[in-house]
Amino acid sequence: MINRVLIRLKIIQLIYAFYQNGNKNIDAAEKELLFSLSKAYDLYNYLLALMVAIKDYAQRRIEVGKNKRIQTEEDKNPNTRFVDNMFIAQLETNKQLNEFITNQKRNWIDDDEAFVKEIYDQIIESNLYKLYMVEENPTYETDREFWRKLYKTFIYNNDSLDQLLEEQSLYWNDDKEIVDTFVMKTIKRFDLKNGTDQELLPEYKDEEDLEFARRLFRSSIMNADEYRHLINESIKNWDIKRVAFMDMMIMQCAIAELMNFPNIPINVTMNEYLEIAKFYSTPKSTGFINGTLDAIIKRLQKQSMLAKK
């Protein structure tokens, strides 16, 4: 699940903190990086668990209605289509997800039932929900698609949820947008025939991505003087001391990747770090970083120090 987009972002954040905090222990900093990445995987599982928590809350509402002293017709004969959803039933019994919940000793009802109620109330007021509740001949595929749409509509890009998650863990501050895409991908991958053994996305696709994180992090720090020298030689009429600190961190990491990972195309590296600059640096940074890195690439190619195209 932890892809290289997230790895690059985390590395820049951790290197920024490494210098700002005056931390000179690279081993401790690397451990912090890997821990930060593992917290992103925790968030992935926690967001999957949110869907189950919403269903559980709906079930409790039905039970409360059945026990009312004065009941409405809906209380007596509730429409259970939502709580009987076949996809959410499979997710609820998923072995990997339940192992996470058990090990983390965390659940949405204990953490923030008020938010679960808030999002459930929004769902039941939507046309998406109302149409689903009267739809005839439900199938597993329509049930799964219903929850994909619910997630995209009510959980994806939810400012209240973003704030809540940030309060729960500082590591989740910038992770949710990326993790949301993996939750959506997971929903689409679910297959009824897999039952409780349906595989969730692994923490890392393979050992290569974990090694990429370690190598890029260490190279960015250990070869910092060399990379900053390259930057200094490539900026014209500009004092390196005036370069924004975040711009330096972004370029430092980009150069480390350019010089140490020949299998990653130059344009991929450039595009990834320019995207990061759009969100984490100044409005003029993207153009400055693009021009500087382009000059550095030409210099390295001329010196045969860049073994890729």
Short mmCIF file of N, CA and C in Angstrom, two decimals, residues 7-83:
data_model
loop_
_atom_site.label_atom_id
_atom_site.label_comp_id
_atom_site.label_asym_id
_atom_site.label_seq_id
_atom_site.Cartn_x
_atom_site.Cartn_y
_atom_site.Cartn_z
N ILE A 7 6.22 7.63 0.04
CA ILE A 7 7.59 7.53 0.57
C ILE A 7 8.34 8.83 0.35
N ARG A 8 8.27 9.38 -0.86
CA ARG A 8 8.97 10.64 -1.14
C ARG A 8 8.49 11.76 -0.22
N LEU A 9 7.19 11.84 -0.06
CA LEU A 9 6.60 12.88 0.78
C LEU A 9 7.09 12.74 2.22
N LYS A 10 7.06 11.53 2.75
CA LYS A 10 7.49 11.29 4.13
C LYS A 10 8.98 11.60 4.29
N ILE A 11 9.78 11.26 3.32
CA ILE A 11 11.22 11.51 3.41
C ILE A 11 11.49 13.01 3.48
N ILE A 12 10.83 13.79 2.66
CA ILE A 12 11.04 15.24 2.69
C ILE A 12 10.60 15.79 4.05
N GLN A 13 9.48 15.33 4.57
CA GLN A 13 9.02 15.79 5.88
C GLN A 13 10.03 15.46 6.97
N LEU A 14 10.55 14.22 6.94
CA LEU A 14 11.48 13.78 7.98
C LEU A 14 12.84 14.45 7.86
N ILE A 15 13.30 14.70 6.63
CA ILE A 15 14.58 15.40 6.45
C ILE A 15 14.44 16.85 6.89
N TYR A 16 13.31 17.45 6.59
CA TYR A 16 13.05 18.82 7.06
C TYR A 16 13.14 18.87 8.58
N ALA A 17 12.48 17.92 9.25
CA ALA A 17 12.52 17.86 10.71
C ALA A 17 13.92 17.55 11.21
N PHE A 18 14.66 16.72 10.49
CA PHE A 18 16.02 16.33 10.86
C PHE A 18 16.91 17.55 11.01
N TYR A 19 16.80 18.46 10.06
CA TYR A 19 17.63 19.67 10.11
C TYR A 19 17.07 20.71 11.08
N GLN A 20 15.76 20.87 11.08
CA GLN A 20 15.14 21.88 11.94
C GLN A 20 15.37 21.57 13.42
N ASN A 21 15.36 20.29 13.76
CA ASN A 21 15.52 19.90 15.16
C ASN A 21 16.98 19.70 15.57
N GLY A 22 17.90 19.91 14.63
CA GLY A 22 19.31 19.74 14.94
C GLY A 22 19.66 18.30 15.24
N ASN A 23 18.88 17.37 14.70
CA ASN A 23 19.11 15.95 14.97
C ASN A 23 20.22 15.44 14.06
N LYS A 24 21.28 14.90 14.65
CA LYS A 24 22.39 14.39 13.85
C LYS A 24 22.49 12.87 13.89
N ASN A 25 21.49 12.22 14.47
CA ASN A 25 21.50 10.75 14.56
C ASN A 25 20.68 10.18 13.41
N ILE A 26 21.37 9.78 12.36
CA ILE A 26 20.66 9.33 11.15
C ILE A 26 19.94 8.01 11.38
N ASP A 27 20.46 7.16 12.26
CA ASP A 27 19.80 5.88 12.54
C ASP A 27 18.44 6.12 13.21
N ALA A 28 18.42 7.03 14.17
CA ALA A 28 17.17 7.35 14.86
C ALA A 28 16.19 8.00 13.90
N ALA A 29 16.71 8.85 13.01
CA ALA A 29 15.85 9.52 12.03
C ALA A 29 15.25 8.51 11.06
N GLU A 30 16.04 7.51 10.67
CA GLU A 30 15.51 6.47 9.76
C GLU A 30 14.41 5.67 10.44
N LYS A 31 14.59 5.34 11.70
CA LYS A 31 13.56 4.62 12.45
C LYS A 31 12.27 5.45 12.51
N GLU A 32 12.43 6.76 12.68
CA GLU A 32 11.26 7.64 12.70
C GLU A 32 10.56 7.63 11.35
N LEU A 33 11.33 7.59 10.27
CA LEU A 33 10.75 7.53 8.93
C LEU A 33 9.92 6.26 8.76
N LEU A 34 10.50 5.12 9.11
CA LEU A 34 9.80 3.85 8.94
C LEU A 34 8.57 3.76 9.84
N PHE A 35 8.67 4.35 11.03
CA PHE A 35 7.51 4.38 11.92
C PHE A 35 6.41 5.25 11.33
N SER A 36 6.79 6.38 10.76
CA SER A 36 5.82 7.28 10.13
C SER A 36 5.11 6.59 8.97
N LEU A 37 5.86 5.80 8.19
CA LEU A 37 5.26 5.07 7.08
C LEU A 37 4.29 3.99 7.60
N SER A 38 4.67 3.33 8.70
CA SER A 38 3.79 2.31 9.27
C SER A 38 2.49 2.92 9.78
N LYS A 39 2.55 4.16 10.24
CA LYS A 39 1.33 4.84 10.71
C LYS A 39 0.38 5.11 9.54
N ALA A 40 0.92 5.31 8.35
CA ALA A 40 0.07 5.49 7.18
C ALA A 40 -0.71 4.21 6.90
N TYR A 41 -0.06 3.07 7.13
CA TYR A 41 -0.75 1.79 6.94
C TYR A 41 -1.82 1.60 8.01
N ASP A 42 -1.55 2.07 9.21
CA ASP A 42 -2.56 2.04 10.27
C ASP A 42 -3.79 2.85 9.85
N LEU A 43 -3.54 4.00 9.25
CA LEU A 43 -4.65 4.84 8.80
C LEU A 43 -5.48 4.13 7.75
N TYR A 44 -4.84 3.44 6.84
CA TYR A 44 -5.55 2.65 5.82
C TYR A 44 -6.52 1.67 6.47
N ASN A 45 -6.05 0.92 7.46
CA ASN A 45 -6.92 -0.03 8.16
C ASN A 45 -8.01 0.69 8.96
N TYR A 46 -7.66 1.80 9.55
CA TYR A 46 -8.61 2.55 10.38
C TYR A 46 -9.76 3.10 9.54
N LEU A 47 -9.46 3.50 8.32
CA LEU A 47 -10.51 4.01 7.43
C LEU A 47 -11.40 2.87 6.92
N LEU A 48 -10.82 1.70 6.72
CA LEU A 48 -11.65 0.54 6.38
C LEU A 48 -12.59 0.22 7.55
N ALA A 49 -12.06 0.32 8.76
CA ALA A 49 -12.87 0.04 9.95
C ALA A 49 -13.98 1.07 10.13
N LEU A 50 -13.79 2.27 9.61
CA LEU A 50 -14.83 3.30 9.72
C LEU A 50 -16.11 2.86 9.02
N MET A 51 -15.98 2.21 7.88
CA MET A 51 -17.17 1.76 7.16
C MET A 51 -17.95 0.74 7.99
N VAL A 52 -17.23 -0.14 8.65
CA VAL A 52 -17.88 -1.13 9.51
C VAL A 52 -18.55 -0.44 10.69
N ALA A 53 -17.90 0.58 11.24
CA ALA A 53 -18.46 1.31 12.38
C ALA A 53 -19.76 2.01 12.01
N ILE A 54 -19.85 2.53 10.79
CA ILE A 54 -21.08 3.18 10.33
C ILE A 54 -22.21 2.17 10.25
N LYS A 55 -21.91 1.00 9.72
CA LYS A 55 -22.92 -0.06 9.65
C LYS A 55 -23.35 -0.49 11.05
N ASP A 56 -22.39 -0.63 11.97
CA ASP A 56 -22.72 -1.03 13.34
C ASP A 56 -23.60 0.01 14.02
N TYR A 57 -23.32 1.28 13.75
CA TYR A 57 -24.13 2.35 14.33
C TYR A 57 -25.57 2.26 13.81
N ALA A 58 -25.71 1.99 12.51
CA ALA A 58 -27.05 1.83 11.92
C ALA A 58 -27.79 0.67 12.56
N GLN A 59 -27.08 -0.42 12.83
CA GLN A 59 -27.68 -1.59 13.47
C GLN A 59 -28.18 -1.24 14.88
N ARG A 60 -27.38 -0.47 15.61
CA ARG A 60 -27.81 -0.08 16.96
C ARG A 60 -29.03 0.82 16.92
N ARG A 61 -29.11 1.66 15.90
CA ARG A 61 -30.29 2.52 15.76
C ARG A 61 -31.55 1.68 15.57
N ILE A 62 -31.42 0.62 14.78
CA ILE A 62 -32.56 -0.27 14.56
C ILE A 62 -32.98 -0.93 15.87
N GLU A 63 -31.99 -1.39 16.63
CA GLU A 63 -32.28 -2.05 17.91
C GLU A 63 -32.95 -1.10 18.90
N VAL A 64 -32.50 0.14 18.91
CA VAL A 64 -33.12 1.15 19.78
C VAL A 64 -34.58 1.34 19.39
N GLY A 65 -34.85 1.40 18.07
CA GLY A 65 -36.21 1.57 17.59
C GLY A 65 -37.11 0.42 18.01
N LYS A 66 -36.58 -0.80 17.97
CA LYS A 66 -37.37 -1.97 18.35
C LYS A 66 -37.74 -1.97 19.83
N ASN A 67 -36.92 -1.29 20.63
CA ASN A 67 -37.14 -1.28 22.07
C ASN A 67 -37.87 -0.03 22.58
N LYS A 68 -38.29 0.82 21.65
CA LYS A 68 -39.03 2.02 22.06
C LYS A 68 -40.38 1.63 22.67
N ARG A 69 -40.78 2.42 23.60
CA ARG A 69 -42.09 2.17 24.22
C ARG A 69 -43.21 2.48 23.25
N ILE A 70 -43.06 3.60 22.54
CA ILE A 70 -44.02 3.97 21.49
C ILE A 70 -43.29 3.89 20.16
N GLN A 71 -43.70 2.95 19.34
CA GLN A 71 -42.97 2.69 18.10
C GLN A 71 -43.70 3.24 16.87
N THR A 72 -42.90 3.69 15.92
CA THR A 72 -43.44 4.05 14.61
C THR A 72 -43.49 2.78 13.77
N GLU A 73 -44.09 2.90 12.60
CA GLU A 73 -44.13 1.74 11.68
C GLU A 73 -42.72 1.34 11.27
N GLU A 74 -41.88 2.35 11.08
CA GLU A 74 -40.49 2.08 10.71
C GLU A 74 -39.75 1.36 11.84
N ASP A 75 -40.06 1.73 13.08
CA ASP A 75 -39.46 1.03 14.23
C ASP A 75 -39.86 -0.44 14.26
N LYS A 76 -41.12 -0.70 13.94
CA LYS A 76 -41.65 -2.07 13.99
C LYS A 76 -41.13 -2.92 12.84
N ASN A 77 -41.05 -2.30 11.67
CA ASN A 77 -40.62 -3.04 10.47
C ASN A 77 -39.51 -2.27 9.74
N PRO A 78 -38.35 -2.24 10.32
CA PRO A 78 -37.26 -1.46 9.72
C PRO A 78 -36.77 -2.05 8.40
N ASN A 79 -36.35 -1.16 7.53
CA ASN A 79 -35.71 -1.58 6.28
C ASN A 79 -34.25 -1.88 6.62
N THR A 80 -33.87 -3.14 6.52
CA THR A 80 -32.52 -3.55 6.92
C THR A 80 -31.55 -3.66 5.75
N ARG A 81 -31.92 -3.10 4.63
CA ARG A 81 -31.06 -3.21 3.44
C ARG A 81 -29.65 -2.68 3.71
N PHE A 82 -29.55 -1.57 4.41
CA PHE A 82 -28.25 -0.95 4.66
C PHE A 82 -27.38 -1.85 5.54
N VAL A 83 -27.93 -2.37 6.62
CA VAL A 83 -27.14 -3.18 7.55
C VAL A 83 -26.91 -4.60 7.00
#
